[in-house]
XYZ file of N, CA and C in Angstrom:
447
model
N -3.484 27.211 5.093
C -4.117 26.943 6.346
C -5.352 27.821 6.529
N -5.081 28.971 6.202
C -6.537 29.961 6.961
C -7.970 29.213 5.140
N -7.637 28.726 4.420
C -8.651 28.718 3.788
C -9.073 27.307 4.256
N -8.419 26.159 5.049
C -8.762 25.008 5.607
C -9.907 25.318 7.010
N -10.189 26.291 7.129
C -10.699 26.350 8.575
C -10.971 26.160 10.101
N -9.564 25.750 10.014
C -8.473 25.260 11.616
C -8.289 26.789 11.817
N -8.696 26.790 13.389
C -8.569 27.503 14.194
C -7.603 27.444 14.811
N -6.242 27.972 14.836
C -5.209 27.637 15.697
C -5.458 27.977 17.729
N -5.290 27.373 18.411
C -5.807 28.092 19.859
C -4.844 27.504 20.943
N -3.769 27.579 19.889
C -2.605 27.265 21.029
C -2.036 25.671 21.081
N -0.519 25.570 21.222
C -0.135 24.271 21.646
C -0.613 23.257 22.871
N -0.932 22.315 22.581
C -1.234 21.487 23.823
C -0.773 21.988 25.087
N -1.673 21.407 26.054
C -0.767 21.910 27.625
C -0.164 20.234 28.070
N 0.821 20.242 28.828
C 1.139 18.856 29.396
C -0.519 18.164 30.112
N -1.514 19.012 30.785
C -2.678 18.479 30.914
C -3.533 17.663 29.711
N -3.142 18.518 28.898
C -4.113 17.707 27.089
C -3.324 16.142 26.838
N -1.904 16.525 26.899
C -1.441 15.308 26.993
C -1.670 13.934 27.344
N -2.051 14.487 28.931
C -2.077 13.292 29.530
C -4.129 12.970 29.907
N -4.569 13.569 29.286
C -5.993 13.584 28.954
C -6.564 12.238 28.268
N -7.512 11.185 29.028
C -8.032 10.075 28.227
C -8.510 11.033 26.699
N -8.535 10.171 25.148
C -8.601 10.534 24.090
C -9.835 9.839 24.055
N -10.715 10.528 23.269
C -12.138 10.245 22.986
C -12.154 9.318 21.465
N -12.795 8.287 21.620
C -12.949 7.782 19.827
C -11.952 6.202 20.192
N -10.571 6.331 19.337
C -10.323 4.685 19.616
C -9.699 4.451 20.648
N -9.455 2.943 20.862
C -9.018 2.439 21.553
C -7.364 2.538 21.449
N -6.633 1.941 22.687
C -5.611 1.632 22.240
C -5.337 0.554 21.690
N -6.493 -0.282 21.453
C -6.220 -1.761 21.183
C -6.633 -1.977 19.657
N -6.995 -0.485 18.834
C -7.090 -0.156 17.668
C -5.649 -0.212 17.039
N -4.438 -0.139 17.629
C -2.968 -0.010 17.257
C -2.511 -1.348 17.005
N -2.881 -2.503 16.103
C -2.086 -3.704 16.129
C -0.757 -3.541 15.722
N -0.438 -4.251 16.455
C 1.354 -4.946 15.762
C 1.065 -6.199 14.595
N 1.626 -5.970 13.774
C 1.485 -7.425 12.663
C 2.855 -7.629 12.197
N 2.748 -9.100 12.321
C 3.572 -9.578 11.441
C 3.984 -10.184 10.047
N 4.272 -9.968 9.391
C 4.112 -10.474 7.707
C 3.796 -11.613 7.838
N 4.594 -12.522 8.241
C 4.246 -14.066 8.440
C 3.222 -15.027 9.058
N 2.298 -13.926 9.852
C 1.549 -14.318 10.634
C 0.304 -13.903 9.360
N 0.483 -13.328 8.475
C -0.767 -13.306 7.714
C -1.024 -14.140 6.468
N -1.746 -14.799 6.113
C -1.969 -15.780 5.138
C -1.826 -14.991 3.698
N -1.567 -15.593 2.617
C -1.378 -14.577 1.276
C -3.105 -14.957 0.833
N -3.282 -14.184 0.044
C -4.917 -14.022 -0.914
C -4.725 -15.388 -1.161
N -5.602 -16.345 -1.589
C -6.307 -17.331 -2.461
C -6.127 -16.512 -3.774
N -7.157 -15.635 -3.981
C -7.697 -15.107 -4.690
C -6.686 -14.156 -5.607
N -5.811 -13.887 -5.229
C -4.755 -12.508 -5.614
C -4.402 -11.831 -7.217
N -4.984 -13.691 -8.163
C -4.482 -12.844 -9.320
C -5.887 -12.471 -9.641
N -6.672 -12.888 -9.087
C -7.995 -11.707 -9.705
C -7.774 -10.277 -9.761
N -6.721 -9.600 -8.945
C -6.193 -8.442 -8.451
C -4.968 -7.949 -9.447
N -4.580 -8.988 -10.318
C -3.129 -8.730 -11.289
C -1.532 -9.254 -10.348
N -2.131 -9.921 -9.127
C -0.915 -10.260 -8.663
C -0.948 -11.756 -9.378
N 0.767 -11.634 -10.133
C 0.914 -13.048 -10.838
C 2.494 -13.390 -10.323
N 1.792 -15.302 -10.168
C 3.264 -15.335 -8.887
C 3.481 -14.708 -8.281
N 2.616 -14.230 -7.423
C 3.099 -13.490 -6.037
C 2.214 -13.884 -5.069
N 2.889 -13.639 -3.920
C 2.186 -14.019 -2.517
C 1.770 -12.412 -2.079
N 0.755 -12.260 -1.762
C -0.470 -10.742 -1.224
C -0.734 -10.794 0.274
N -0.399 -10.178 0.723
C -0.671 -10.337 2.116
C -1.645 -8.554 2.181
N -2.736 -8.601 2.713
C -2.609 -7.125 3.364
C -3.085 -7.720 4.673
N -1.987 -6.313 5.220
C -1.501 -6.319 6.915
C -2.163 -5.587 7.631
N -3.025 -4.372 7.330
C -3.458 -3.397 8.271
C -4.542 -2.463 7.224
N -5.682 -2.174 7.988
C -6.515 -1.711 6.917
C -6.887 -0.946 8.361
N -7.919 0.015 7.611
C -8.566 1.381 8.095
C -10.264 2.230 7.529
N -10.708 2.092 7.693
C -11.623 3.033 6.884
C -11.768 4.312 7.396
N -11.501 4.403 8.703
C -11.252 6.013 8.917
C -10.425 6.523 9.830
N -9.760 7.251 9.662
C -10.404 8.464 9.466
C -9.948 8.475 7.779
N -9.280 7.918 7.399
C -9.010 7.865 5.700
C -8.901 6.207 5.044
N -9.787 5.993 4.353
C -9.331 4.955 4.233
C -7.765 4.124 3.262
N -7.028 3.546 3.935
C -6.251 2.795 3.920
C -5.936 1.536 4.109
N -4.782 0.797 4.010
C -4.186 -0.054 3.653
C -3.051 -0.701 3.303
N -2.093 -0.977 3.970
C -0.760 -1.621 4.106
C -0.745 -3.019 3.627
N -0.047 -3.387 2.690
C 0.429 -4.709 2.037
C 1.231 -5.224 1.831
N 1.713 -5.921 1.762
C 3.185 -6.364 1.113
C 2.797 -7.821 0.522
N 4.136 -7.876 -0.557
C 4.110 -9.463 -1.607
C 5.572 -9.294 -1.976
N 5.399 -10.854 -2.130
C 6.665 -11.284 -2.592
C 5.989 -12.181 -4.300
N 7.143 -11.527 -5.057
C 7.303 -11.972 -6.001
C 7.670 -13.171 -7.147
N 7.565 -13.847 -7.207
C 8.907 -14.632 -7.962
C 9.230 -14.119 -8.895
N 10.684 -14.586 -9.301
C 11.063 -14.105 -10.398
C 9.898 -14.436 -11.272
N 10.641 -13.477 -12.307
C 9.176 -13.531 -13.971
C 7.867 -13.526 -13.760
N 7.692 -13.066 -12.128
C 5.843 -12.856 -11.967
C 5.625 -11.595 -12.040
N 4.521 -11.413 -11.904
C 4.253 -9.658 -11.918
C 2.515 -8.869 -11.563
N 2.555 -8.109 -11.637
C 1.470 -7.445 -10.712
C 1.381 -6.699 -12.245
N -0.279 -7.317 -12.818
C -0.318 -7.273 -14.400
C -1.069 -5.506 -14.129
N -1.023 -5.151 -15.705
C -1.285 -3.702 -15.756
C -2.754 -3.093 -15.410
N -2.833 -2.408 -14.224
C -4.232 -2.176 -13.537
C -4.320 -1.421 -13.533
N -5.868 -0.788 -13.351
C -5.959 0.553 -12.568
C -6.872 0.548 -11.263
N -6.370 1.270 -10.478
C -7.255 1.358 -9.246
C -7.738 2.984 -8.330
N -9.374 3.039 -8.199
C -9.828 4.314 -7.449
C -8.830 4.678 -6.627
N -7.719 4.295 -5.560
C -6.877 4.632 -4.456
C -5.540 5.032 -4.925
N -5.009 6.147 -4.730
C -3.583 5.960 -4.483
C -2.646 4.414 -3.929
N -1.439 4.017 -4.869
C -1.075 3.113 -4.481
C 0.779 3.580 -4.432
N 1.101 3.235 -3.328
C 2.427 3.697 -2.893
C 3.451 2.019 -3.080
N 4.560 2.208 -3.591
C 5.194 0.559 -3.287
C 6.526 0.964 -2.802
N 7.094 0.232 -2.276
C 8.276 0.225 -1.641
C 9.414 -1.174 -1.990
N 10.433 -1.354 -2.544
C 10.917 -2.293 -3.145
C 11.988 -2.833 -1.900
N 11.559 -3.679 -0.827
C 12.711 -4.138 0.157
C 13.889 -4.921 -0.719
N 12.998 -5.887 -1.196
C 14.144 -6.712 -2.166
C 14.001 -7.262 -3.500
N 15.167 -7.147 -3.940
C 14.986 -7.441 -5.881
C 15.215 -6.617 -6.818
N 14.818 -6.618 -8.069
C 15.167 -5.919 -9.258
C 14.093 -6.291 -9.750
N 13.383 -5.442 -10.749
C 12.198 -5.636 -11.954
C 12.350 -3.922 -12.598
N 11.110 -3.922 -13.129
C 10.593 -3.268 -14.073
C 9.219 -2.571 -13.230
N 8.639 -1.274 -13.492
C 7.753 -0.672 -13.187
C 7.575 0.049 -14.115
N 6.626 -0.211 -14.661
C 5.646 0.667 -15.798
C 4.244 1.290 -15.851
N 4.003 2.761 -16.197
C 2.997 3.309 -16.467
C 2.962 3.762 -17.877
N 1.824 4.532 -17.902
C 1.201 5.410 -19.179
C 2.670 5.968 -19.571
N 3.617 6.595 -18.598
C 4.424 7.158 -19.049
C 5.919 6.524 -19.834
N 5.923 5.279 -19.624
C 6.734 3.917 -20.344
C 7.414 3.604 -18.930
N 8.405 3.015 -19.362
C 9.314 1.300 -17.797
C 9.921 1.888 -17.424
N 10.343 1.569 -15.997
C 11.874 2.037 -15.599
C 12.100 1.039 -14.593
N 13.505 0.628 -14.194
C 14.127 -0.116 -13.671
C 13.921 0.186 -11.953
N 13.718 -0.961 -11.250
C 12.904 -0.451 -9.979
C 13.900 -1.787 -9.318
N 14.499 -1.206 -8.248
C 15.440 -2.083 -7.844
C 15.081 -1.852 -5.924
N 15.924 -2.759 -4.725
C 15.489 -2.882 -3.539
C 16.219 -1.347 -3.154
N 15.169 -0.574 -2.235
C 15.257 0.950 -1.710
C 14.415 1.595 -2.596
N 13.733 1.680 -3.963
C 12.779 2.305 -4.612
C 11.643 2.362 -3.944
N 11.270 3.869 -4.262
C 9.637 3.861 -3.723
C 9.180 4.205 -5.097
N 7.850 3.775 -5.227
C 7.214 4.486 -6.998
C 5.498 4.484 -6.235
N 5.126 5.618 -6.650
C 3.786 6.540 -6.668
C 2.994 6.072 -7.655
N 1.444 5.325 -7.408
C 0.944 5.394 -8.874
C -0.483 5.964 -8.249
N -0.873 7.156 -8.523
C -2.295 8.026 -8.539
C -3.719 7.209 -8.763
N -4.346 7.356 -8.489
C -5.493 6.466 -8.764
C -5.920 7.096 -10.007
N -6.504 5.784 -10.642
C -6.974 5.844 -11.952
C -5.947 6.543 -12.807
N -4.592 5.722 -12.709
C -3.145 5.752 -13.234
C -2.931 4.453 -13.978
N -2.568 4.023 -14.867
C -2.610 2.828 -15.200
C -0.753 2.643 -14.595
N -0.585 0.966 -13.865
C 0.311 0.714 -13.610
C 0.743 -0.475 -13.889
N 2.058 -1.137 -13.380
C 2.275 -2.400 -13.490
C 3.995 -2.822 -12.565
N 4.189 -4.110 -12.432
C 5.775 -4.101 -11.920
C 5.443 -5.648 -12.903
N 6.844 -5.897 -12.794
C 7.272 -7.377 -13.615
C 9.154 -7.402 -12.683
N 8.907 -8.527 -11.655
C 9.966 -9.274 -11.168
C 10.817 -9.534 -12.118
N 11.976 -8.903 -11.998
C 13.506 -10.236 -13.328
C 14.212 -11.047 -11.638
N 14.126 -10.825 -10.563
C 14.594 -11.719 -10.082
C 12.959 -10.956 -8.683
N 13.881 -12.512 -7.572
C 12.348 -12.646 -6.327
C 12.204 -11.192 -6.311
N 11.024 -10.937 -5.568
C 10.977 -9.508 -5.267
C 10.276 -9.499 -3.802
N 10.508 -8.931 -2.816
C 9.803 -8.564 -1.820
C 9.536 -7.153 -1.737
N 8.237 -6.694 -1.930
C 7.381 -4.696 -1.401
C 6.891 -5.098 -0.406
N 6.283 -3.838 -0.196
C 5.433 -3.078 0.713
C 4.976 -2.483 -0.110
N 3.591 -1.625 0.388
C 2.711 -0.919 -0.275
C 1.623 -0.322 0.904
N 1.149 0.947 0.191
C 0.169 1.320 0.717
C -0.596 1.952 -0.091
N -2.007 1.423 0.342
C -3.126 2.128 -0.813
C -3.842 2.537 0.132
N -4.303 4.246 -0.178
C -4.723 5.391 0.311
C -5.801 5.882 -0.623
N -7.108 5.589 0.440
C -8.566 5.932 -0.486
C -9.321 4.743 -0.517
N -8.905 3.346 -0.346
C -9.413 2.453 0.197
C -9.238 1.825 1.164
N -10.060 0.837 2.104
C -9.461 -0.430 2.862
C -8.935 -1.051 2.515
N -9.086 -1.346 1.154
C -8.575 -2.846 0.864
C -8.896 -2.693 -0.370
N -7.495 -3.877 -1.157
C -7.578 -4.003 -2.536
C -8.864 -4.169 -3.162
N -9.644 -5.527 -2.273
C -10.980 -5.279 -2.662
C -11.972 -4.994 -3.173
N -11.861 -3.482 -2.570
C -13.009 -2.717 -2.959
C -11.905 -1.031 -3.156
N -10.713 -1.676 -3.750
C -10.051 -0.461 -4.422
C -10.456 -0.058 -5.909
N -11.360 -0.893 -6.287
C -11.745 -0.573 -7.679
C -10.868 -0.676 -8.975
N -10.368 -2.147 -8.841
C -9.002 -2.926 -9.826
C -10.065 -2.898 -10.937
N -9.259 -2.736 -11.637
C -9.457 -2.767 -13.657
C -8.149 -3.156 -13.965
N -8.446 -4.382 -14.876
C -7.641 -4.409 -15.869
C -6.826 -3.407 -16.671
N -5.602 -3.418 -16.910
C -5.314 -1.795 -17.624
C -5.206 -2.314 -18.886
């Protein structure tokens, strides 16, 4: 902390609390629903194969981010990429495979798996699969800076 250059100057008062906040709105906070968002056209340009891409919530600042989720079919897969952003996944439902530089491992529903930017990654569905995800360092897949791995 003291080499970050935060000044500590005390806990909020119940006055700070209840203080209008300068910058966003509250109407910056959407609620989304998975279903209410259309999947990519475009998605396997991205390495999503057989899968439906939804991203749900994007950001450019104060960091840029990005919340996603897809569903899988069996034997599809999210081919081996690399991307500038941290990419976080979360496995709600299914069984597959998740592979990096470092070789496969079995990635089943309750897994979370970490892949670093400019990490080479990949998943491959053996049955449907439904994630979540979040990529941290971009808005959006986009302009996350996908490469082929």
């Amino acid at each position: 902390m003291a080499d970050s250059g935060y000044v500590f100057v005390g806990a909020p008062s119940p006055d700070d609390l209840r203080r209008a906040k300068a910058g966003r709105a509250a109407a910056t906070h959407p609620v989304v629903n998975v279903s209410d968002v259309e999947p990519w056209a475009d998605a396997d340009r991205f390495g999503w194969r057989d899968a439906a891409y939804r991203e749900l919530l994007s950001t450019a600042e104060p960091v840029p981010a990005a919340i996603f989720a897809a569903s899988i079919r069996s034997g599809g897969a999210r081919a081996a990429h690399r991307l500038a952003a941290d990419a976080y996944y979360f496995v709600e439902r299914g069984t597959g495979v998740v592979g990096s530089d470092a070789g496969e491992r079995a990635w089943t529903a309750q897994h979370v798996w970490f892949v670093p930017a400019g990490e080479l990654g990949w998943i491959r569905a053996d049955e449907e699969m439904d994630l979540y995800g979040f990529l941290v360092g971009a808005p959006s897949l986009r302009v996350a800076g996908y490469t082929d791995g």
